[in-house]
Amino acid sequence: MGRGPGVAAALFYGAVAALVLLGVRDVLFLYEENRCSMTYMYEYPEYLKIKLPKKISRRFPAYELYLYGEGNYAEENKNLILTGIPVLFLPGNAGSYKQVRSLGSIALRKAEDIDFKYHFNFFTVNFNEELVALYGGSLQRQTRFVHECIKVILKLYKDQEFAPSSVAIVGHSMGGLVARALLTLKNFKPEFINLLITQATPHVAPVMPLDKYLTDFYTAVNNHWILKAQDIRNLTTLSVAGGFRDYQVRSGLAFLPRLSQHSRALFVVSSAVPRTWASTDHLSIVWCKELILATIRAFFDLIDETTKQITEDPKKRMLVLNHHFVRHPAKFFEEDPETLTELKGTLIWMKIKSSKWTYTVYNESDGKYFMFPLSNHRKTYSHVHCQNSMLDTSSWIYGCLDNSSSMCLEGFDLSWKAELLPTVKVVTLKLQEYPSLTNLVVYVPAINGNKFTLDCEFFKEDSRTVQLPVTHLFSFGLSSSKIVLNSTGLVYSVQLQHFGQIYQAFKIYIESHCQPHKGRKTSVYRLHIPWSHEDSITVSKVPSFTEISAKLHIAQPENDSTVAVLNIYSSSDCQYEVTIKTSFSQVLGQVIRFHGGSLPVYVISNMLLAYGGQLSTLISTGHCSDFVLALGRAAKPYKVDPFVNVVKFLLGFNWFKDIWNVLFLPELDAVLLNKQDMWFPLVSLILFLFGTGIAYWGGILFSSSLRLLSSLWLSLTRPSGLPKDSKLMTPRRAFMAILLVFVSCTTCGAFAILIIYLHYIFKVIKLHSNVRIEQNVLNMDPKHSKETSDNSNKETVKNCDSAETITEAAAASPTTNTAIDNVVNSLKIHVTIINLLTWIVLLSLPSLIYWFKNLRYNIRLDPDPCRTMAIILVSTLGILMNSSTTKVKSSKLSKIAAQLPLPLSVAVVAFGPMHLYRVPYFVICSLLLHVLCCIV
C-alpha cells in the first residue's frame, strides 16, 4: 500500500513528460515538407580574400572579408577593379561566409542574361562561425568590423564612373541584427546603407537570453531604432522569416518593431512570398531557389538607370519589395505603369451577358476580346472575380469608359489589380469602386499549343462570405465547427471568428465534392492573416480531402479588428465542406515554440522548492528526503504562480510601479512577455508543471546514473570507508579553489565551473560507493536482519535513489546509526545540489564552446559573462562538497536557509524567462546561505 503515492506520482509526471514530448515533437518534426529547390552553381565558386589595412587586421584577427566570383567573372575581378553594385552578406550564428554563393551565383546568371548592363558584386564576411546567438560578447566586435568592411568596399569603387555611396546588406540570422546595430555606432554614417534584407533574423529578442551582453545589445539596437528613427529615414528594411519549418528562430521574432518610419520596413514569412509559397528552415532560407530568385529579381528592379546603383528613392524601394514579396500581379515591375491602354479594334470582339463565364483556350489562331457590360450587373451584384490559368506576364483584363456596345478602343489596365497564385492569377473587383467603368474586357491572345482556361463571375459579397467560429481551446479536438458551401462559385471567403491568439491551433479539413469533369483544375486554399504577412497556401486536386494547419506567428494586435480568412479559389462545379477543430498537439507545440526557451527557469524553480523542502524536513525530523520525494511534496504551482500574477496585476497601477522603481527592481519578465503578446493566463502554470515533470525525470535519471557510476567505481577501486575529515577547508582544498579562481580569471569562467562540477560529481560518486559498502556490511550481519526489516517500513514511498535503501540499512545498528544517517542525509543534499549545478553548467556551456573555438586567437574570453559567477561558485562549492548536514541542523541560520529557496523560486520565475543569465545567481544565493550554515 505504501507504494501507491509513488506510483501515482510516476504516472502523473510521466503524463506531464509525455505532454512536453508531444509539444517538442510538433515543433521539431510535424511541419510541411521541404518545397524549396536547391540552388546550384554553374561554375566553381571562388572567394577572393580582400586585403584589409594592417590596423584592421590586428584589431580583428579572426575576421576576414571576401569577394564572391565564378569562372571568368572571378578571374576578371582578381585585380579588384570593380564596376558593379556592392552587396555585403553577413552570416549568422555559426554561419559560413560561403553561404553567399546562392545569392552571388543567381545574380551572376541574371547579369549574364542582360549582357552585364547591370551587375552586382557580392562581398561576404567571415565571422569565424562564432556562436553569437548564444554568446553576446562578440556582437559589438562584429558590428565594428562590418563598419570597417563597408568603408573598405566603398573605397574599391572610388575611381569608377558610377561609384556607389552606399552598400546593400543581406544578413542571415544574427547577421541581420549586426547590420541593424551599425546605426548605433557613433562614427557610422547612416547613408552607408540604403537597403537591408534580413533572413530569419530574431529582431525582437534573443532566442536564448543566456548572457547580459546579448540582452544589452538587443536593448541598445531596438531602442536606437525606435528613439532615433530619423537616422533610418533613408533605409529600407525587409525581414523575411522562415515559417514553421524554422524551429531555431520562430518567425514572430523576425517581426520588425513598429516604428514611426514603418512605411519603410516590411516583414514577411516565406510561405507568403509570391512564387515561393514555401516555409524554409533556418539554413535553407539562404539557398532556397524560389526565395533567392525573388530576392535577386527585386535587386535588379531596384536599380536606378541613371546612377546604375540601387535607387535612392525610398518610395520606389518599398514598391519593388511589395511587388516581389507581398502581392505579385503577374506583371514585370513598373514604377509608374500606364493604366490607359489602347485596345485593338481589328481583333474579334464578343459580348458576354451572363453572370458566369468559362472559356478554354487551345491553339487560338487569332486574339479575342470578351466584353462584359457592367450596367445590368451593378444592380444585382457587388463584385466581379476573374481568374486566368495562363501564368504569363502580359496584360489580360481591362476596364472601359466609353459606352460603345460593340468594342472598346481604350481601356484601363486592370491586370495590375490581379494577384498571382500557384496555379492561377486572379482579380477581384468591387464594382462600387469603379463607377465610371462601363464594360469589363478580358483579352485572349493568339497562342499555339498552350492550353489555358479563363473564368469570370459576378457575385454578391455576402453570398460568398461565411463566418465560421473556431472551437474553444479546451475542447481538445473533441468538438468541431462545420460549414457547407452549397453554391457553386469560383471564390469563397470563410472568416475564422475569434482566431487571433498565438496559443490557438487548429486543423481545418476541406472536403470537395465535384461533378465529373475531365480537365478539372486544382483548388487553391489560402489562410490569410490580415495583420501580418504570414499567409500559407495549399494547392489541392479536386475532389479531395485536404487538411490544413491553422496557427499564428504573431498575435492579433489589440486595436486590430480584422478577421483571419480562409480563401478558397475553386472550380466552378465544386461544393465544399469546411470543418475546423482544435489540435491539442499543436497547441502544445505553440507553447513549446513560444516558451520552450524559458523551460530551464521553471525546472530550476521546482528544484529550488525541492531543495528548500529537503532542508525543512532535515531540520524538523533530523532526516533528509530524497530529491524526487521532496520534489513531489514541495513543488506546488500555487507557491509560485499566484505571486507572479499578483505582482504583474499591481504593476498596472502607477503607485505600485513607483514603489517598484524606488526599490530599483528590474522589469517583471511577465510584463515584457505581455508586451510581445506572448503572455496568457495559464502559460505560467503549464510551464511550471512542465518544469516539474522535467525535474522529476531528470532526478531519476541522475540517481540511476549515480548508482551505475558508483558500481563502476567499486569495480575499479577499493573503498576507503566513510569520510572522517570534518574540516570544511584544508590547505589542499584552498589551493584547489585558488587555482580554479585563477583559471576563471585567466581563461574562461565556464571552464572553471565545469571543472568544479565534475570534481563535485566525482566526490559524490565516491561517497555513494562508500555508503553502499557500509550497507552491504550491515546486511551481512544476521543479528540485525529483523531490525532492518522493521525499520525499512519507515519510508512510505520507494524511490529510485538508492540512498533511501541505505537509510534503512543504517537504522539496523544502533552503534552506527548516527554516523551513517548523517552521511546519507548529506548525500541526498549533495545530489540535489548537483541537479541544480547541472542546469547552471548547461546555461554556461555556450560561452565555454565559444571560448574553446577561439582558443587559437585568445586564451582569455573577454568579455566573460560567467567570470563573476565562476569565482563565487568555485569558492562556495569548495566548501559545500566537503560539508555534512550535521552542522546545518545545529546552525542558527538553518531555518532561514530552509525558507529562502521559496522566495528565490518565485524570483526565478519573475525575472528569469527573458533573462536566463540571472537564474544561476538565485541558485548561488541559496547555496551561499547553506555555506554560512556550515560555518555559523
Tab-separated table of C-alpha atoms in Angstrom, residues 187-346:
chain	number	residue	atom	x	y	z
A	187	ASN	CA	31.042	57.271	-36.240
A	188	PHE	CA	28.790	55.370	-38.614
A	189	LYS	CA	27.177	57.344	-41.426
A	190	PRO	CA	23.558	56.186	-41.979
A	191	GLU	CA	23.867	56.909	-45.691
A	192	PHE	CA	26.328	53.994	-45.971
A	193	ILE	CA	23.286	51.653	-46.119
A	194	ASN	CA	20.108	52.215	-48.096
A	195	LEU	CA	18.776	48.649	-48.259
A	196	LEU	CA	18.808	45.909	-45.639
A	197	ILE	CA	17.358	42.440	-46.228
A	198	THR	CA	17.411	40.066	-43.275
A	199	GLN	CA	16.792	36.320	-43.452
A	200	ALA	CA	15.418	34.565	-40.345
A	201	THR	CA	16.833	37.273	-38.074
A	202	PRO	CA	15.471	37.393	-34.484
A	203	HIS	CA	14.893	41.166	-34.290
A	204	VAL	CA	12.564	41.324	-31.296
A	205	ALA	CA	14.563	39.395	-28.677
A	206	PRO	CA	17.278	36.735	-28.460
A	207	VAL	CA	16.203	33.133	-28.895
A	208	MET	CA	18.015	32.198	-25.668
A	209	PRO	CA	18.977	35.198	-23.468
A	210	LEU	CA	21.995	33.437	-21.962
A	211	ASP	CA	24.154	36.419	-21.088
A	212	LYS	CA	23.811	40.086	-20.281
A	213	TYR	CA	25.878	41.209	-23.261
A	214	LEU	CA	23.328	39.634	-25.585
A	215	THR	CA	20.262	41.234	-23.983
A	216	ASP	CA	22.013	44.617	-23.628
A	217	PHE	CA	22.939	44.510	-27.318
A	218	TYR	CA	19.304	43.867	-28.263
A	219	THR	CA	18.091	46.653	-25.996
A	220	ALA	CA	20.571	49.133	-27.471
A	221	VAL	CA	19.691	48.245	-31.089
A	222	ASN	CA	15.897	48.246	-30.682
A	223	ASN	CA	15.864	51.405	-28.567
A	224	HIS	CA	18.029	53.198	-31.128
A	225	TRP	CA	15.721	52.231	-33.981
A	226	ILE	CA	12.706	53.485	-32.073
A	227	LEU	CA	14.171	56.643	-30.491
A	228	LYS	CA	16.447	57.678	-33.363
A	229	ALA	CA	14.059	56.984	-36.223
A	230	GLN	CA	15.450	59.963	-38.133
A	231	ASP	CA	18.700	58.049	-38.644
A	232	ILE	CA	16.884	55.373	-40.619
A	233	ARG	CA	14.619	57.603	-42.688
A	234	ASN	CA	16.516	56.663	-45.875
A	235	LEU	CA	16.925	52.985	-45.016
A	236	THR	CA	14.524	50.395	-46.399
A	237	THR	CA	14.372	47.159	-44.425
A	238	LEU	CA	12.879	43.800	-45.382
A	239	SER	CA	12.716	40.985	-42.841
A	240	VAL	CA	11.979	37.506	-44.225
A	241	ALA	CA	11.096	34.724	-41.770
A	242	GLY	CA	11.150	31.011	-42.500
A	243	GLY	CA	7.776	29.928	-41.117
A	244	PHE	CA	7.091	26.819	-39.083
A	245	ARG	CA	9.947	24.802	-40.624
A	246	ASP	CA	12.379	27.127	-38.875
A	247	TYR	CA	12.291	25.855	-35.295
A	248	GLN	CA	15.547	27.622	-34.378
A	249	VAL	CA	14.180	31.142	-34.844
A	250	ARG	CA	10.415	31.321	-34.635
A	251	SER	CA	9.002	33.737	-37.183
A	252	GLY	CA	7.453	36.035	-34.585
A	253	LEU	CA	10.966	37.082	-33.508
A	254	ALA	CA	11.745	38.240	-37.054
A	255	PHE	CA	8.963	40.814	-36.885
A	256	LEU	CA	10.366	44.323	-37.137
A	257	PRO	CA	9.206	46.560	-34.258
A	258	ARG	CA	6.648	49.186	-35.247
A	259	LEU	CA	8.498	52.376	-35.974
A	260	SER	CA	7.454	55.896	-36.819
A	261	GLN	CA	9.004	55.145	-40.208
A	262	HIS	CA	7.097	51.863	-40.503
A	263	SER	CA	6.311	52.554	-44.161
A	264	ARG	CA	9.979	51.760	-44.920
A	265	ALA	CA	10.061	48.453	-43.076
A	266	LEU	CA	8.440	45.242	-44.216
A	267	PHE	CA	8.040	41.858	-42.571
A	268	VAL	CA	7.007	38.723	-44.455
A	269	VAL	CA	7.042	34.957	-43.898
A	270	SER	CA	8.491	32.933	-46.781
A	271	SER	CA	5.267	30.904	-47.083
A	272	ALA	CA	3.506	34.136	-48.144
A	273	VAL	CA	6.138	35.293	-50.665
A	274	PRO	CA	4.758	35.095	-54.224
A	275	ARG	CA	6.366	32.439	-56.434
A	276	THR	CA	7.966	30.939	-53.316
A	277	TRP	CA	4.974	29.867	-51.176
A	278	ALA	CA	7.160	27.586	-49.061
A	279	SER	CA	8.313	27.503	-45.472
A	280	THR	CA	12.092	27.322	-45.047
A	281	ASP	CA	14.213	26.024	-42.208
A	282	HIS	CA	16.926	28.155	-40.663
A	283	LEU	CA	19.623	27.121	-43.140
A	284	SER	CA	17.613	26.556	-46.313
A	285	ILE	CA	16.459	30.176	-46.277
A	286	VAL	CA	19.894	31.121	-47.676
A	287	TRP	CA	19.736	28.619	-50.565
A	288	CYS	CA	16.006	28.178	-51.268
A	289	LYS	CA	15.976	28.775	-55.029
A	290	GLU	CA	12.458	30.185	-55.153
A	291	LEU	CA	13.190	32.731	-52.420
A	292	ILE	CA	16.635	33.638	-53.777
A	293	LEU	CA	15.097	34.241	-57.221
A	294	ALA	CA	12.559	36.628	-55.686
A	295	THR	CA	15.384	38.439	-53.863
A	296	ILE	CA	17.564	38.792	-56.972
A	297	ARG	CA	14.634	39.931	-59.127
A	298	ALA	CA	13.964	42.610	-56.522
A	299	PHE	CA	17.639	43.673	-56.565
A	300	PHE	CA	17.612	44.208	-60.324
A	301	ASP	CA	14.301	46.089	-60.216
A	302	LEU	CA	15.800	48.395	-57.582
A	303	ILE	CA	18.490	49.674	-59.947
A	304	ASP	CA	18.309	53.321	-60.977
A	305	GLU	CA	19.096	53.569	-64.700
A	306	THR	CA	20.696	56.987	-64.213
A	307	THR	CA	23.153	56.157	-61.428
A	308	LYS	CA	23.405	52.418	-62.218
A	309	GLN	CA	23.166	51.854	-58.482
A	310	ILE	CA	20.314	50.953	-56.161
A	311	THR	CA	17.756	53.748	-56.242
A	312	GLU	CA	17.894	56.429	-53.584
A	313	ASP	CA	14.098	56.783	-53.681
A	314	PRO	CA	12.691	55.004	-50.591
A	315	LYS	CA	9.193	55.009	-52.088
A	316	LYS	CA	10.353	53.051	-55.137
A	317	ARG	CA	12.269	50.620	-52.932
A	318	MET	CA	9.111	49.806	-50.991
A	319	LEU	CA	7.104	49.438	-54.213
A	320	VAL	CA	9.637	46.911	-55.519
A	321	LEU	CA	9.708	44.914	-52.289
A	322	ASN	CA	5.912	44.834	-52.080
A	323	HIS	CA	5.763	43.711	-55.712
A	324	HIS	CA	8.113	40.740	-55.186
A	325	PHE	CA	7.433	39.810	-51.563
A	326	VAL	CA	3.807	40.719	-50.796
A	327	ARG	CA	1.485	40.931	-53.805
A	328	HIS	CA	2.676	39.950	-57.277
A	329	PRO	CA	0.290	40.896	-60.112
A	330	ALA	CA	1.970	38.508	-62.583
A	331	LYS	CA	3.479	41.523	-64.345
A	332	PHE	CA	7.034	42.824	-64.609
A	333	PHE	CA	7.610	45.650	-62.152
A	334	GLU	CA	6.917	49.171	-63.360
A	335	GLU	CA	7.212	52.160	-61.089
A	336	ASP	CA	4.515	54.160	-62.892
A	337	PRO	CA	2.609	51.719	-65.102
A	338	GLU	CA	0.495	53.112	-67.903
A	339	THR	CA	-3.017	52.326	-66.829
A	340	LEU	CA	-4.705	53.599	-70.006
A	341	THR	CA	-4.054	51.136	-72.830
A	342	GLU	CA	-5.049	51.124	-76.484
A	343	LEU	CA	-7.045	48.046	-77.435
A	344	LYS	CA	-7.032	46.535	-80.901
A	345	GLY	CA	-10.276	47.071	-82.734
A	346	THR	CA	-9.202	44.735	-85.529
